[in-house]
Short mmCIF file of C-alpha atoms in Angstrom, two decimals:
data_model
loop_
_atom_site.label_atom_id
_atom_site.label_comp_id
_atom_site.label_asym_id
_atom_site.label_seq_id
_atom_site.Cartn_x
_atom_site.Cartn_y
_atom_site.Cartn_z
CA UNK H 29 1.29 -15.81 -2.55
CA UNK H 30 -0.69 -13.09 -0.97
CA UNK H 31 0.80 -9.42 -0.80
CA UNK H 32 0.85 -7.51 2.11
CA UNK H 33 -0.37 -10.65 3.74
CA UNK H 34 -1.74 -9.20 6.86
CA UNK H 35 -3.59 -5.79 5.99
CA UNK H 36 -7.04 -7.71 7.09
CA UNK H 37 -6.36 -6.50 10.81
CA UNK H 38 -5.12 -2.98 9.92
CA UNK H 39 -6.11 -0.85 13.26
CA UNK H 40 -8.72 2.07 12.65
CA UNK H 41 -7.08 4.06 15.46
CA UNK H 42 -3.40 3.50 14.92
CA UNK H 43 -0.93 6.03 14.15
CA UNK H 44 0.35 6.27 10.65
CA UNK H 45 3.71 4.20 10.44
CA UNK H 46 7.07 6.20 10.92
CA UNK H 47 7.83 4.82 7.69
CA UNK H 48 5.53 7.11 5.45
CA UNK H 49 5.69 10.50 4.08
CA UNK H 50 5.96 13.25 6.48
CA UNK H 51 3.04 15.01 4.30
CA UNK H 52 0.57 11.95 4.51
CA UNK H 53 1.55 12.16 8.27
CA UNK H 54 1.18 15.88 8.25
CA UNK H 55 -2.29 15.83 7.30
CA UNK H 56 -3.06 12.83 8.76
CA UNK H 57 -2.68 14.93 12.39
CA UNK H 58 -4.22 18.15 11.02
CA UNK H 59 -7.40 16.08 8.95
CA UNK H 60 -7.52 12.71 10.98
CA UNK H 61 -11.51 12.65 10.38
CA UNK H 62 -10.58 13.28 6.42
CA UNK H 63 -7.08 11.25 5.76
CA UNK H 64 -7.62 8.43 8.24
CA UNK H 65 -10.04 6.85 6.83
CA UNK H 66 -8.52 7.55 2.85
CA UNK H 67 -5.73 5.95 3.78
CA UNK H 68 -7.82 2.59 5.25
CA UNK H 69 -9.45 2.61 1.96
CA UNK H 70 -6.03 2.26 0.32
CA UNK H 71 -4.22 0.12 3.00
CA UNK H 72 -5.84 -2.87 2.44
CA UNK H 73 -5.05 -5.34 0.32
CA UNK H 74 -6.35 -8.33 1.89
CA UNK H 75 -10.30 -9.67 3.33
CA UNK H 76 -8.99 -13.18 4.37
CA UNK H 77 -7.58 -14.06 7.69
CA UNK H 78 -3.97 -15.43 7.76
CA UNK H 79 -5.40 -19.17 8.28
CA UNK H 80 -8.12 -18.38 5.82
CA UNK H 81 -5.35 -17.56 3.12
CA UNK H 82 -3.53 -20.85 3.85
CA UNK H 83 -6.98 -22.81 3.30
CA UNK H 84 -7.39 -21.18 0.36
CA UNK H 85 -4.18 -22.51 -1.25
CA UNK H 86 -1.65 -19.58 -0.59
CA UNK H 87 1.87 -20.79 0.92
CA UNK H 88 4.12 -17.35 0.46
CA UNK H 89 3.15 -14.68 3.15
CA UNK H 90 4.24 -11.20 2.94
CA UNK H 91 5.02 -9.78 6.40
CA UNK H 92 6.19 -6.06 6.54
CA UNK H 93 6.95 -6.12 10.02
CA UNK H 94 7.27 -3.31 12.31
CA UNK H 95 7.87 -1.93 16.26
CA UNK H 96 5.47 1.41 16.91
CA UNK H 97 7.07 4.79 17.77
CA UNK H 98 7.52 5.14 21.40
CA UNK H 99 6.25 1.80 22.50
CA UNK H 100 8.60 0.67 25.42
CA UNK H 101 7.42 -3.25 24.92
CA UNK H 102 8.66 -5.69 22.44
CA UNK H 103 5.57 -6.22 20.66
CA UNK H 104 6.54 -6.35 16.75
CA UNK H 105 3.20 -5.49 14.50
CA UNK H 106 2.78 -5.69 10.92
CA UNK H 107 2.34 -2.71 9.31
CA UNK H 108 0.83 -1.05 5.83
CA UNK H 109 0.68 2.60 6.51
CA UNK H 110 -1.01 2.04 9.93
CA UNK H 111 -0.31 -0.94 12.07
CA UNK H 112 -2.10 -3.96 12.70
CA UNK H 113 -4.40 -5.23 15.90
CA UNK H 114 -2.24 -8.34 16.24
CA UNK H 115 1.21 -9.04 16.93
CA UNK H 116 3.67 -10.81 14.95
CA UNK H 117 4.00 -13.42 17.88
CA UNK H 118 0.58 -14.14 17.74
CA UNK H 119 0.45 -14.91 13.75
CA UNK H 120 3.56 -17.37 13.85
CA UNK H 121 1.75 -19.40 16.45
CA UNK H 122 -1.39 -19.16 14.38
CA UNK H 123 0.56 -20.44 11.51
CA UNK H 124 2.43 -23.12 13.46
CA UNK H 125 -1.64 -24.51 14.78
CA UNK H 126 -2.40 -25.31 11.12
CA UNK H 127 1.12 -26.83 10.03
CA UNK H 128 0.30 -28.91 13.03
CA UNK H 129 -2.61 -30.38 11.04
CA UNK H 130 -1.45 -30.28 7.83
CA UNK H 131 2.21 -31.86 7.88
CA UNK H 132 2.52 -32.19 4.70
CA UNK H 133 2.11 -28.45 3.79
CA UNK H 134 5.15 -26.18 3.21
CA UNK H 135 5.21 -22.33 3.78
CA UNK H 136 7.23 -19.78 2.85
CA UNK H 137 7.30 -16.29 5.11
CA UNK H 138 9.04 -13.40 3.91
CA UNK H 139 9.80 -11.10 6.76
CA UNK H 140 10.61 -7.53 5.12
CA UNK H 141 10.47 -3.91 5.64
CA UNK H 142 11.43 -3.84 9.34
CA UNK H 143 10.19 -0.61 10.31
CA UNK H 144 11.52 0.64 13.61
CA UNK H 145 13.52 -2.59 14.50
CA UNK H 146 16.61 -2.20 16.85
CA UNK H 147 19.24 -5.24 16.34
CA UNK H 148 18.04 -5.96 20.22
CA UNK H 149 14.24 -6.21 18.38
CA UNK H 150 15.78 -8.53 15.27
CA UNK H 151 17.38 -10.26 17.97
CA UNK H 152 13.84 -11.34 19.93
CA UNK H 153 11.83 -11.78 16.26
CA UNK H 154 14.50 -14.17 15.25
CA UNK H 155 14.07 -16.36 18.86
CA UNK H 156 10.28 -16.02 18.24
CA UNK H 157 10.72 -17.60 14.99
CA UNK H 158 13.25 -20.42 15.77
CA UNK H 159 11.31 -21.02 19.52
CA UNK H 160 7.81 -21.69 17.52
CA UNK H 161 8.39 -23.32 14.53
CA UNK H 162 11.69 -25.72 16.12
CA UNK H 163 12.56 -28.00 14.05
CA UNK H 164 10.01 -26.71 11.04
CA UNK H 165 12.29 -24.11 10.21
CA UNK H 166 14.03 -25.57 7.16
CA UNK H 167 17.93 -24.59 7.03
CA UNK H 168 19.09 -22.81 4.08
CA UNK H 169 21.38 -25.28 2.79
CA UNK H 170 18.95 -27.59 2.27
CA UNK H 171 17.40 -28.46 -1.42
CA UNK H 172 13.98 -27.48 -0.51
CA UNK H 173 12.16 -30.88 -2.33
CA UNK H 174 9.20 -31.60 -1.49
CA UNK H 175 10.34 -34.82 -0.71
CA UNK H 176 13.53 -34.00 1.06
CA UNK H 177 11.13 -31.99 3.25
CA UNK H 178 8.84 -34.23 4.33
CA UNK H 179 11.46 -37.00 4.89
CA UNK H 180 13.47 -33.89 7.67
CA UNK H 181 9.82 -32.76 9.27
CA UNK H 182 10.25 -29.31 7.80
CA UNK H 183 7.31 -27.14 6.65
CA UNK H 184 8.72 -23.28 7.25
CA UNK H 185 11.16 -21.53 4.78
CA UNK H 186 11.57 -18.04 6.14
CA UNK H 187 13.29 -15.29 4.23
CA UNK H 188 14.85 -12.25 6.07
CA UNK H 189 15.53 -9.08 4.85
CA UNK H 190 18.45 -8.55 7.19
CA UNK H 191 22.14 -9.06 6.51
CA UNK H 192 23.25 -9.53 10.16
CA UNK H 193 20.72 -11.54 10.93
CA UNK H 194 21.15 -13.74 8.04
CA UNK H 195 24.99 -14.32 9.23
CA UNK H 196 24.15 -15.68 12.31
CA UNK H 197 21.47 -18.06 11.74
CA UNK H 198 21.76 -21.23 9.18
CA UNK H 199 17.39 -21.08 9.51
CA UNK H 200 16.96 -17.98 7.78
CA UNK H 201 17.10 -17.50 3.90
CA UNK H 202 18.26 -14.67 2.16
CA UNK H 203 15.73 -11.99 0.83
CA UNK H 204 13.12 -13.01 -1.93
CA UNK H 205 13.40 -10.98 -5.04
CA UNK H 206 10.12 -9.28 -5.65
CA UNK H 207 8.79 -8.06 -8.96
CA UNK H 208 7.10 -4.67 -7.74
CA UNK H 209 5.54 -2.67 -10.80
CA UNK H 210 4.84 0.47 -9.06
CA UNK H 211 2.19 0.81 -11.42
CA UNK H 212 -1.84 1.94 -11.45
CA UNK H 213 -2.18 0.39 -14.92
CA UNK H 214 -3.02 -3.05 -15.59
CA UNK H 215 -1.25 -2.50 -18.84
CA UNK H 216 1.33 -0.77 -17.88
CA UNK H 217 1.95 -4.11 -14.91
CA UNK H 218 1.75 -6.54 -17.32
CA UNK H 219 4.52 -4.76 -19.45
CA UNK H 220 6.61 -4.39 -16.33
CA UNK H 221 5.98 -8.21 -15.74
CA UNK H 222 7.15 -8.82 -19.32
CA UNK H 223 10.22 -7.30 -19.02
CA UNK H 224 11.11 -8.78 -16.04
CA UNK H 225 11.11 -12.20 -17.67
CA UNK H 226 12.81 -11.23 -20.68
CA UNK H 227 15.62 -10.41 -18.90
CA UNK H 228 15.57 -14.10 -16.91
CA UNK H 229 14.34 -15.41 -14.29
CA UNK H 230 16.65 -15.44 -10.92
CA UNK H 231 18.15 -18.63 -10.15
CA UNK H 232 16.07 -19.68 -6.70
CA UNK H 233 12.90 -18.37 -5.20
CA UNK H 234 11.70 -15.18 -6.78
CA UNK H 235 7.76 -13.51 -6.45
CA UNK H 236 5.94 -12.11 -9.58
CA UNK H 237 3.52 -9.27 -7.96
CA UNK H 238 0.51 -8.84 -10.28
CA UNK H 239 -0.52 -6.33 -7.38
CA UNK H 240 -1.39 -2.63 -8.77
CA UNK H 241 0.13 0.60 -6.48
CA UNK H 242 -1.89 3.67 -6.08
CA UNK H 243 0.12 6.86 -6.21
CA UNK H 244 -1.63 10.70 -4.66
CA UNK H 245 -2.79 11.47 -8.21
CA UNK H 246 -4.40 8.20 -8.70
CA UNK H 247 -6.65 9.00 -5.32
CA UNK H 248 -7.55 12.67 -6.12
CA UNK H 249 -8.49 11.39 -9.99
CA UNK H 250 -10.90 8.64 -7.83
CA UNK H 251 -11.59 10.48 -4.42
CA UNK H 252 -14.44 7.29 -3.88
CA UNK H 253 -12.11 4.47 -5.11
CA UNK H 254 -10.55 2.38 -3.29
CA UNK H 255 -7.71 -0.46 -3.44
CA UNK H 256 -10.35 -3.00 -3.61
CA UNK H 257 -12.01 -1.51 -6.58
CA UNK H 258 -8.86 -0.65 -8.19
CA UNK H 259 -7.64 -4.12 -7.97
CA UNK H 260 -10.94 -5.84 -8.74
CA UNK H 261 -11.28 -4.04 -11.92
CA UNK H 262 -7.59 -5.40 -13.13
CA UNK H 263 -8.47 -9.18 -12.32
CA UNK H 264 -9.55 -10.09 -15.77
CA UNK H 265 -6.94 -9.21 -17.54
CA UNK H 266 -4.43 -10.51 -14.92
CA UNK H 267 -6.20 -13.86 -15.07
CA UNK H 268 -5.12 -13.89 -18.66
CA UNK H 269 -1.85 -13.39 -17.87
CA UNK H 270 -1.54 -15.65 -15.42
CA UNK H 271 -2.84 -19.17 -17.18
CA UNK H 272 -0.51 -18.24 -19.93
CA UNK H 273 2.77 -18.53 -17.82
CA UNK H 274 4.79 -21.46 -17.15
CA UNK H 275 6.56 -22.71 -14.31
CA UNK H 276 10.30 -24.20 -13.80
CA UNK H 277 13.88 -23.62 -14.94
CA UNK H 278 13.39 -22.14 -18.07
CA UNK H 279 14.67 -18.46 -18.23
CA UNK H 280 10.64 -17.20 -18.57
CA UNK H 281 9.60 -19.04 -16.35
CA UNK H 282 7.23 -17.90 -13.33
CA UNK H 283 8.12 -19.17 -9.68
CA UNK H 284 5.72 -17.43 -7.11
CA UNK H 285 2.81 -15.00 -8.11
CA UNK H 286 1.54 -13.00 -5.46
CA UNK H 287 -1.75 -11.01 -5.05
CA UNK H 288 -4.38 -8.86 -3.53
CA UNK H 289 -7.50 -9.96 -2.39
CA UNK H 290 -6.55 -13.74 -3.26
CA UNK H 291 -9.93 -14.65 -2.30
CA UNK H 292 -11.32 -13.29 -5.55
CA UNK H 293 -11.63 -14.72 -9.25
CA UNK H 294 -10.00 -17.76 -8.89
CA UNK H 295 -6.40 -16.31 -7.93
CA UNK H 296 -4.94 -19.21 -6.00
CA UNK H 297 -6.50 -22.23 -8.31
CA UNK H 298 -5.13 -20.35 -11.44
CA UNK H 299 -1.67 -20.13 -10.17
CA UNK H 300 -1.71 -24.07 -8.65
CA UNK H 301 -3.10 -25.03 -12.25
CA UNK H 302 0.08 -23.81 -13.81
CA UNK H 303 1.56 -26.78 -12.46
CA UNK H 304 0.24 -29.10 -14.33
CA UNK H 305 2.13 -27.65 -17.33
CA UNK H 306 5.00 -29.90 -16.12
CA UNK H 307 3.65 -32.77 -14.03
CA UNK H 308 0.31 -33.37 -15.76
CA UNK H 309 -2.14 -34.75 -13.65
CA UNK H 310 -2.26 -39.47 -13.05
CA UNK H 311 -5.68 -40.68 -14.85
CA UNK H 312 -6.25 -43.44 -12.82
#
């Protein structure tokens, strides 16, 4: 899985989101030449390009999606801190072009955070959604096998963060819990991580985020850091973590890990490994 899946395309001369702090905001409009650019720096969490993520082996995509302040059109961004070039519409039908050439691939989208949404903007995502992907979309009382898949034609699971939404249509799946450390402390995440599994993993789809979070003190302790370099530096040790997890049923066991920068260190072919631990691979 990739966090914050769409932070490549972040716009240099958006707005900062409604969502965040009225102080970042604050200075943001009094220091734009100063804060803009500091919060870039710590927006993004991704390099590769939606399509470039799914070639390199990720199939969960994190989509905080949003509708900008004062916009009087229906265009639905994502959004991390400041909004994105591209619209949500346009990324579904980019993902729908490569399921088109790889049928046999499933994807999982989590649509969260809903920034700014109106239930009349919820109502026009979800007919995006069921309009492009059709008969992809795979219902959520289906056993999502890999073989009962293939055998329906489906290839999207897409969980909503939305009650209401959820009520009304069979396509969408309830929210995907996500292990969020909160923490700047590769120690510290791995603890969190831990923890987490001691106390059992939930029964269906859950995420394990081996993603570090800055917090104001972090970026006036390293005024010329950066996400990048912050998360960079923690890879190591994560990839340790990571090949000594285990997949399945059991109550430690790992379901989805998701990252930033998946391009780097070997992220995606650690986490696919892990599944050999219970189909080993044929010797023919």
């Amino acid at each position: 899985g990739s966090h914050d899946t769409m932070t490549y395309c972040l716009d240099k001369n958006s707005a900062v989101s409604g969502n965040d702090s009225k102080l970042v905001k604050f200075l943001n409009k009094c220091l734009p030449c100063i804060v803009h650019p500091i919060i870039m720096k710590w927006s993004i969490t991704q390099v590769l390009t939606v399509t470039e993520q799914l070639e390199a082996g990720v199939r969960y995509l994190d989509f905080r999606i949003a509708h900008k302040a004062n916009d009087p059109s229906m265009n639905l961004y994502f959004v991390h801190m400041v909004y994105t070039t591209v619209t949500v519409q346009d990324i579904l039908w980019e993902i729908l072009r490569w399921l088109e050439t790889h049928p046999q691939e499933v994807v999982i989208i989590a649509c969260r955070n809903f920034d700014g949404l109106t239930r009349r903007l919820h109502n026009h995502l979800v007919a995006c959604i069921k309009e492009i992907f059709q008969c992809k979309l795979c219902p959520r009382n289906v056993v999502p096998t890999l073989r009962t898949l293939w055998h329906l034609g489906h290839q999207v699971i897409v969980s909503y963060e939305e009650e209401v939404e959820l009520g009304k249509h069979c396509e969408l799946w309830p929210p995907i819990p996500y292990w969020w450390g909160n923490k700047t402390s590769t120690r510290a995440l791995i603890r969190y991580l831990e923890r987490m599994k001691r106390m059992g993993r939930p029964g269906k789809f859950f995420v394990a985020g081996i993603n570090l979070t800055e917090n104001l003190r972090y970026i006036l302790v390293h005024p010329f850091g950066s996400l990048k370099k912050m998360t960079l530096q923690s890879l190591p040790c994560l990839k340790i973590w990571i090949k000594q997890q285990y997949p399945g049923p059991k109550k430690k066991s790992i379901n989805i890990i998701a990252g930033d920068f998946i391009g780097n260190n070997d992220f995606v072919k650690d986490v696919i490994e892990l599944n050999t631990k219970i189909n080993p691979p044929l010797h023919c």
